[in-house]
Amino acid sequence: MINNSLLWGLLKSKKLTQKELANRIGITNQTLSLKMSGKVQFKQKEIKKISEVLDIPQNKIGEYFFK
């Protein structure tokens, strides 16, 4: 399950909106919204892209996406 509070905090610190993140990783804002709320799971490639965009270190990915 996603730790959305950590992910939201990181988005805010990077001054990115949900829509901007969705565009950068190649999905719609609506799809990202479902995934951020935990209603739909992230695909592995999406986690990788988000980690790259938000500069999440590989050893910290679990804290954001698998709480």
PDB file of N, CA and C in Angstrom:
ATOM      1  N   MET A   1       0.843  -1.179   0.000  1.00  0.00           N
ATOM      2  CA  MET A   1       0.000   0.000   0.000  1.00  0.00           C
ATOM      3  C   MET A   1       0.893   1.249   0.000  1.00  0.00           C
ATOM      4  N   ILE A   2       0.481   2.229  -0.724  1.00  0.00           N
ATOM      5  CA  ILE A   2       1.241   3.476  -0.871  1.00  0.00           C
ATOM      6  C   ILE A   2       1.178   4.325   0.398  1.00  0.00           C
ATOM      7  N   ASN A   3       2.284   4.954   0.716  1.00  0.00           N
ATOM      8  CA  ASN A   3       2.322   5.904   1.825  1.00  0.00           C
ATOM      9  C   ASN A   3       2.075   7.284   1.212  1.00  0.00           C
ATOM     10  N   ASN A   4       0.807   7.598   1.005  1.00  0.00           N
ATOM     11  CA  ASN A   4       0.489   8.815   0.253  1.00  0.00           C
ATOM     12  C   ASN A   4       0.886  10.100   0.973  1.00  0.00           C
ATOM     13  N   SER A   5       0.952  10.098   2.290  1.00  0.00           N
ATOM     14  CA  SER A   5       1.354  11.320   2.983  1.00  0.00           C
ATOM     15  C   SER A   5       2.827  11.643   2.698  1.00  0.00           C
ATOM     16  N   LEU A   6       3.670  10.633   2.660  1.00  0.00           N
ATOM     17  CA  LEU A   6       5.074  10.857   2.308  1.00  0.00           C
ATOM     18  C   LEU A   6       5.203  11.323   0.862  1.00  0.00           C
ATOM     19  N   LEU A   7       4.451  10.682  -0.021  1.00  0.00           N
ATOM     20  CA  LEU A   7       4.525  11.027  -1.439  1.00  0.00           C
ATOM     21  C   LEU A   7       3.997  12.440  -1.685  1.00  0.00           C
ATOM     22  N   TRP A   8       2.901  12.797  -1.032  1.00  0.00           N
ATOM     23  CA  TRP A   8       2.362  14.161  -1.172  1.00  0.00           C
ATOM     24  C   TRP A   8       3.347  15.193  -0.642  1.00  0.00           C
ATOM     25  N   GLY A   9       3.974  14.877   0.474  1.00  0.00           N
ATOM     26  CA  GLY A   9       4.951  15.793   1.046  1.00  0.00           C
ATOM     27  C   GLY A   9       6.132  16.022   0.110  1.00  0.00           C
ATOM     28  N   LEU A  10       6.567  14.953  -0.538  1.00  0.00           N
ATOM     29  CA  LEU A  10       7.676  15.073  -1.477  1.00  0.00           C
ATOM     30  C   LEU A  10       7.260  15.873  -2.706  1.00  0.00           C
ATOM     31  N   LEU A  11       6.048  15.634  -3.178  1.00  0.00           N
ATOM     32  CA  LEU A  11       5.536  16.420  -4.313  1.00  0.00           C
ATOM     33  C   LEU A  11       5.545  17.908  -3.978  1.00  0.00           C
ATOM     34  N   LYS A  12       5.050  18.248  -2.797  1.00  0.00           N
ATOM     35  CA  LYS A  12       5.006  19.650  -2.379  1.00  0.00           C
ATOM     36  C   LYS A  12       6.404  20.240  -2.262  1.00  0.00           C
ATOM     37  N   SER A  13       7.333  19.469  -1.707  1.00  0.00           N
ATOM     38  CA  SER A  13       8.693  19.985  -1.541  1.00  0.00           C
ATOM     39  C   SER A  13       9.380  20.204  -2.889  1.00  0.00           C
ATOM     40  N   LYS A  14       8.985  19.439  -3.896  1.00  0.00           N
ATOM     41  CA  LYS A  14       9.540  19.592  -5.248  1.00  0.00           C
ATOM     42  C   LYS A  14       8.749  20.619  -6.063  1.00  0.00           C
ATOM     43  N   LYS A  15       7.689  21.165  -5.440  1.00  0.00           N
ATOM     44  CA  LYS A  15       6.821  22.157  -6.091  1.00  0.00           C
ATOM     45  C   LYS A  15       6.211  21.621  -7.381  1.00  0.00           C
ATOM     46  N   LEU A  16       5.741  20.377  -7.294  1.00  0.00           N
ATOM     47  CA  LEU A  16       5.069  19.734  -8.420  1.00  0.00           C
ATOM     48  C   LEU A  16       3.620  19.465  -8.062  1.00  0.00           C
ATOM     49  N   THR A  17       2.750  19.598  -9.038  1.00  0.00           N
ATOM     50  CA  THR A  17       1.353  19.227  -8.835  1.00  0.00           C
ATOM     51  C   THR A  17       1.171  17.773  -9.253  1.00  0.00           C
ATOM     52  N   GLN A  18       0.064  17.216  -8.858  1.00  0.00           N
ATOM     53  CA  GLN A  18      -0.270  15.858  -9.263  1.00  0.00           C
ATOM     54  C   GLN A  18      -0.344  15.774 -10.788  1.00  0.00           C
ATOM     55  N   LYS A  19      -0.931  16.786 -11.400  1.00  0.00           N
ATOM     56  CA  LYS A  19      -1.070  16.807 -12.859  1.00  0.00           C
ATOM     57  C   LYS A  19       0.300  16.834 -13.546  1.00  0.00           C
ATOM     58  N   GLU A  20       1.221  17.635 -13.014  1.00  0.00           N
ATOM     59  CA  GLU A  20       2.566  17.700 -13.585  1.00  0.00           C
ATOM     60  C   GLU A  20       3.279  16.353 -13.461  1.00  0.00           C
ATOM     61  N   LEU A  21       3.132  15.704 -12.314  1.00  0.00           N
ATOM     62  CA  LEU A  21       3.738  14.390 -12.125  1.00  0.00           C
ATOM     63  C   LEU A  21       3.140  13.384 -13.097  1.00  0.00           C
ATOM     64  N   ALA A  22       1.832  13.404 -13.242  1.00  0.00           N
ATOM     65  CA  ALA A  22       1.167  12.492 -14.178  1.00  0.00           C
ATOM     66  C   ALA A  22       1.718  12.680 -15.591  1.00  0.00           C
ATOM     67  N   ASN A  23       1.846  13.926 -16.015  1.00  0.00           N
ATOM     68  CA  ASN A  23       2.388  14.207 -17.349  1.00  0.00           C
ATOM     69  C   ASN A  23       3.803  13.675 -17.498  1.00  0.00           C
ATOM     70  N   ARG A  24       4.610  13.857 -16.476  1.00  0.00           N
ATOM     71  CA  ARG A  24       6.013  13.430 -16.539  1.00  0.00           C
ATOM     72  C   ARG A  24       6.183  11.918 -16.595  1.00  0.00           C
ATOM     73  N   ILE A  25       5.241  11.194 -15.991  1.00  0.00           N
ATOM     74  CA  ILE A  25       5.380   9.733 -16.004  1.00  0.00           C
ATOM     75  C   ILE A  25       4.509   9.076 -17.072  1.00  0.00           C
ATOM     76  N   GLY A  26       3.750   9.871 -17.806  1.00  0.00           N
ATOM     77  CA  GLY A  26       3.014   9.354 -18.954  1.00  0.00           C
ATOM     78  C   GLY A  26       1.679   8.701 -18.665  1.00  0.00           C
ATOM     79  N   ILE A  27       1.008   9.158 -17.602  1.00  0.00           N
ATOM     80  CA  ILE A  27      -0.348   8.675 -17.324  1.00  0.00           C
ATOM     81  C   ILE A  27      -1.263   9.880 -17.133  1.00  0.00           C
ATOM     82  N   THR A  28      -2.561   9.642 -17.135  1.00  0.00           N
ATOM     83  CA  THR A  28      -3.496  10.742 -16.945  1.00  0.00           C
ATOM     84  C   THR A  28      -3.550  11.153 -15.474  1.00  0.00           C
ATOM     85  N   ASN A  29      -3.982  12.371 -15.256  1.00  0.00           N
ATOM     86  CA  ASN A  29      -4.147  12.866 -13.890  1.00  0.00           C
ATOM     87  C   ASN A  29      -5.168  12.011 -13.129  1.00  0.00           C
ATOM     88  N   GLN A  30      -6.227  11.596 -13.810  1.00  0.00           N
ATOM     89  CA  GLN A  30      -7.254  10.769 -13.175  1.00  0.00           C
ATOM     90  C   GLN A  30      -6.677   9.425 -12.721  1.00  0.00           C
ATOM     91  N   THR A  31      -5.837   8.830 -13.576  1.00  0.00           N
ATOM     92  CA  THR A  31      -5.217   7.549 -13.220  1.00  0.00           C
ATOM     93  C   THR A  31      -4.287   7.727 -12.032  1.00  0.00           C
ATOM     94  N   LEU A  32      -3.494   8.789 -12.046  1.00  0.00           N
ATOM     95  CA  LEU A  32      -2.590   9.037 -10.923  1.00  0.00           C
ATOM     96  C   LEU A  32      -3.379   9.273  -9.643  1.00  0.00           C
ATOM     97  N   SER A  33      -4.490   9.966  -9.746  1.00  0.00           N
ATOM     98  CA  SER A  33      -5.335  10.210  -8.581  1.00  0.00           C
ATOM     99  C   SER A  33      -5.810   8.895  -7.966  1.00  0.00           C
ATOM    100  N   LEU A  34      -6.247   7.965  -8.799  1.00  0.00           N
ATOM    101  CA  LEU A  34      -6.686   6.649  -8.308  1.00  0.00           C
ATOM    102  C   LEU A  34      -5.540   5.907  -7.632  1.00  0.00           C
ATOM    103  N   LYS A  35      -4.367   6.019  -8.200  1.00  0.00           N
ATOM    104  CA  LYS A  35      -3.205   5.330  -7.657  1.00  0.00           C
ATOM    105  C   LYS A  35      -2.730   5.986  -6.362  1.00  0.00           C
ATOM    106  N   MET A  36      -2.741   7.302  -6.315  1.00  0.00           N
ATOM    107  CA  MET A  36      -2.322   8.025  -5.112  1.00  0.00           C
ATOM    108  C   MET A  36      -3.282   7.773  -3.948  1.00  0.00           C
ATOM    109  N   SER A  37      -4.540   7.542  -4.262  1.00  0.00           N
ATOM    110  CA  SER A  37      -5.520   7.282  -3.209  1.00  0.00           C
ATOM    111  C   SER A  37      -5.536   5.814  -2.780  1.00  0.00           C
ATOM    112  N   GLY A  38      -4.760   4.980  -3.474  1.00  0.00           N
ATOM    113  CA  GLY A  38      -4.684   3.567  -3.110  1.00  0.00           C
ATOM    114  C   GLY A  38      -5.775   2.704  -3.706  1.00  0.00           C
ATOM    115  N   LYS A  39      -6.614   3.266  -4.577  1.00  0.00           N
ATOM    116  CA  LYS A  39      -7.693   2.498  -5.187  1.00  0.00           C
ATOM    117  C   LYS A  39      -7.197   1.586  -6.302  1.00  0.00           C
ATOM    118  N   VAL A  40      -6.076   1.988  -6.916  1.00  0.00           N
ATOM    119  CA  VAL A  40      -5.452   1.200  -7.986  1.00  0.00           C
ATOM    120  C   VAL A  40      -3.964   1.139  -7.671  1.00  0.00           C
ATOM    121  N   GLN A  41      -3.353  -0.011  -7.896  1.00  0.00           N
ATOM    122  CA  GLN A  41      -1.936  -0.158  -7.598  1.00  0.00           C
ATOM    123  C   GLN A  41      -1.072   0.438  -8.701  1.00  0.00           C
ATOM    124  N   PHE A  42       0.097   0.939  -8.292  1.00  0.00           N
ATOM    125  CA  PHE A  42       1.080   1.417  -9.247  1.00  0.00           C
ATOM    126  C   PHE A  42       1.739   0.228  -9.945  1.00  0.00           C
ATOM    127  N   LYS A  43       2.064   0.404 -11.204  1.00  0.00           N
ATOM    128  CA  LYS A  43       2.860  -0.589 -11.929  1.00  0.00           C
ATOM    129  C   LYS A  43       4.326  -0.327 -11.590  1.00  0.00           C
ATOM    130  N   GLN A  44       5.134  -1.357 -11.730  1.00  0.00           N
ATOM    131  CA  GLN A  44       6.549  -1.234 -11.402  1.00  0.00           C
ATOM    132  C   GLN A  44       7.225  -0.121 -12.211  1.00  0.00           C
ATOM    133  N   LYS A  45       6.892  -0.010 -13.490  1.00  0.00           N
ATOM    134  CA  LYS A  45       7.516   1.033 -14.322  1.00  0.00           C
ATOM    135  C   LYS A  45       7.100   2.433 -13.871  1.00  0.00           C
ATOM    136  N   GLU A  46       5.876   2.572 -13.334  1.00  0.00           N
ATOM    137  CA  GLU A  46       5.418   3.865 -12.831  1.00  0.00           C
ATOM    138  C   GLU A  46       6.170   4.249 -11.562  1.00  0.00           C
ATOM    139  N   ILE A  47       6.401   3.274 -10.702  1.00  0.00           N
ATOM    140  CA  ILE A  47       7.167   3.517  -9.479  1.00  0.00           C
ATOM    141  C   ILE A  47       8.577   3.965  -9.846  1.00  0.00           C
ATOM    142  N   LYS A  48       9.155   3.318 -10.820  1.00  0.00           N
ATOM    143  CA  LYS A  48      10.503   3.675 -11.268  1.00  0.00           C
ATOM    144  C   LYS A  48      10.537   5.112 -11.808  1.00  0.00           C
ATOM    145  N   LYS A  49       9.554   5.462 -12.638  1.00  0.00           N
ATOM    146  CA  LYS A  49       9.511   6.808 -13.213  1.00  0.00           C
ATOM    147  C   LYS A  49       9.287   7.862 -12.134  1.00  0.00           C
ATOM    148  N   ILE A  50       8.381   7.599 -11.207  1.00  0.00           N
ATOM    149  CA  ILE A  50       8.123   8.545 -10.122  1.00  0.00           C
ATOM    150  C   ILE A  50       9.379   8.730  -9.278  1.00  0.00           C
ATOM    151  N   SER A  51      10.057   7.641  -9.002  1.00  0.00           N
ATOM    152  CA  SER A  51      11.291   7.710  -8.213  1.00  0.00           C
ATOM    153  C   SER A  51      12.338   8.559  -8.910  1.00  0.00           C
ATOM    154  N   GLU A  52      12.414   8.454 -10.210  1.00  0.00           N
ATOM    155  CA  GLU A  52      13.367   9.261 -10.976  1.00  0.00           C
ATOM    156  C   GLU A  52      12.974  10.736 -10.961  1.00  0.00           C
ATOM    157  N   VAL A  53      11.691  11.016 -11.190  1.00  0.00           N
ATOM    158  CA  VAL A  53      11.218  12.400 -11.229  1.00  0.00           C
ATOM    159  C   VAL A  53      11.376  13.080  -9.869  1.00  0.00           C
ATOM    160  N   LEU A  54      11.083  12.348  -8.801  1.00  0.00           N
ATOM    161  CA  LEU A  54      11.109  12.930  -7.460  1.00  0.00           C
ATOM    162  C   LEU A  54      12.420  12.693  -6.727  1.00  0.00           C
ATOM    163  N   ASP A  55      13.384  12.081  -7.404  1.00  0.00           N
ATOM    164  CA  ASP A  55      14.701  11.811  -6.810  1.00  0.00           C
ATOM    165  C   ASP A  55      14.609  10.978  -5.530  1.00  0.00           C
ATOM    166  N   ILE A  56      13.788   9.939  -5.571  1.00  0.00           N
ATOM    167  CA  ILE A  56      13.681   9.033  -4.427  1.00  0.00           C
ATOM    168  C   ILE A  56      14.816   8.014  -4.548  1.00  0.00           C
ATOM    169  N   PRO A  57      15.694   7.942  -3.544  1.00  0.00           N
ATOM    170  CA  PRO A  57      16.773   6.956  -3.605  1.00  0.00           C
ATOM    171  C   PRO A  57      16.207   5.537  -3.652  1.00  0.00           C
ATOM    172  N   GLN A  58      16.911   4.669  -4.342  1.00  0.00           N
ATOM    173  CA  GLN A  58      16.436   3.301  -4.520  1.00  0.00           C
ATOM    174  C   GLN A  58      16.170   2.614  -3.180  1.00  0.00           C
ATOM    175  N   ASN A  59      16.997   2.893  -2.182  1.00  0.00           N
ATOM    176  CA  ASN A  59      16.808   2.233  -0.883  1.00  0.00           C
ATOM    177  C   ASN A  59      15.647   2.823  -0.075  1.00  0.00           C
ATOM    178  N   LYS A  60      14.996   3.871  -0.588  1.00  0.00           N
ATOM    179  CA  LYS A  60      13.859   4.499   0.108  1.00  0.00           C
ATOM    180  C   LYS A  60      12.529   4.249  -0.605  1.00  0.00           C
ATOM    181  N   ILE A  61      12.559   3.620  -1.768  1.00  0.00           N
ATOM    182  CA  ILE A  61      11.336   3.407  -2.553  1.00  0.00           C
ATOM    183  C   ILE A  61      10.280   2.676  -1.726  1.00  0.00           C
ATOM    184  N   GLY A  62      10.684   1.685  -0.970  1.00  0.00           N
ATOM    185  CA  GLY A  62       9.744   0.922  -0.147  1.00  0.00           C
ATOM    186  C   GLY A  62       8.977   1.776   0.851  1.00  0.00           C
ATOM    187  N   GLU A  63       9.633   2.798   1.381  1.00  0.00           N
ATOM    188  CA  GLU A  63       8.973   3.682   2.355  1.00  0.00           C
ATOM    189  C   GLU A  63       7.816   4.459   1.718  1.00  0.00           C
ATOM    190  N   TYR A  64       7.938   4.749   0.435  1.00  0.00           N
ATOM    191  CA  TYR A  64       6.916   5.534  -0.272  1.00  0.00           C
ATOM    192  C   TYR A  64       5.814   4.666  -0.871  1.00  0.00           C
ATOM    193  N   PHE A  65       6.184   3.492  -1.341  1.00  0.00           N
ATOM    194  CA  PHE A  65       5.223   2.703  -2.105  1.00  0.00           C
ATOM    195  C   PHE A  65       4.767   1.413  -1.442  1.00  0.00           C
ATOM    196  N   PHE A  66       5.402   1.011  -0.341  1.00  0.00           N
ATOM    197  CA  PHE A  66       5.043  -0.260   0.301  1.00  0.00           C
ATOM    198  C   PHE A  66       5.067  -0.121   1.811  1.00  0.00           C
ATOM    199  N   LYS A  67       4.155   0.689   2.343  1.00  0.00           N
ATOM    200  CA  LYS A  67       4.175   0.904   3.800  1.00  0.00           C
ATOM    201  C   LYS A  67       3.580  -0.244   4.555  1.00  0.00           C
TER     202      LYS A  67
END
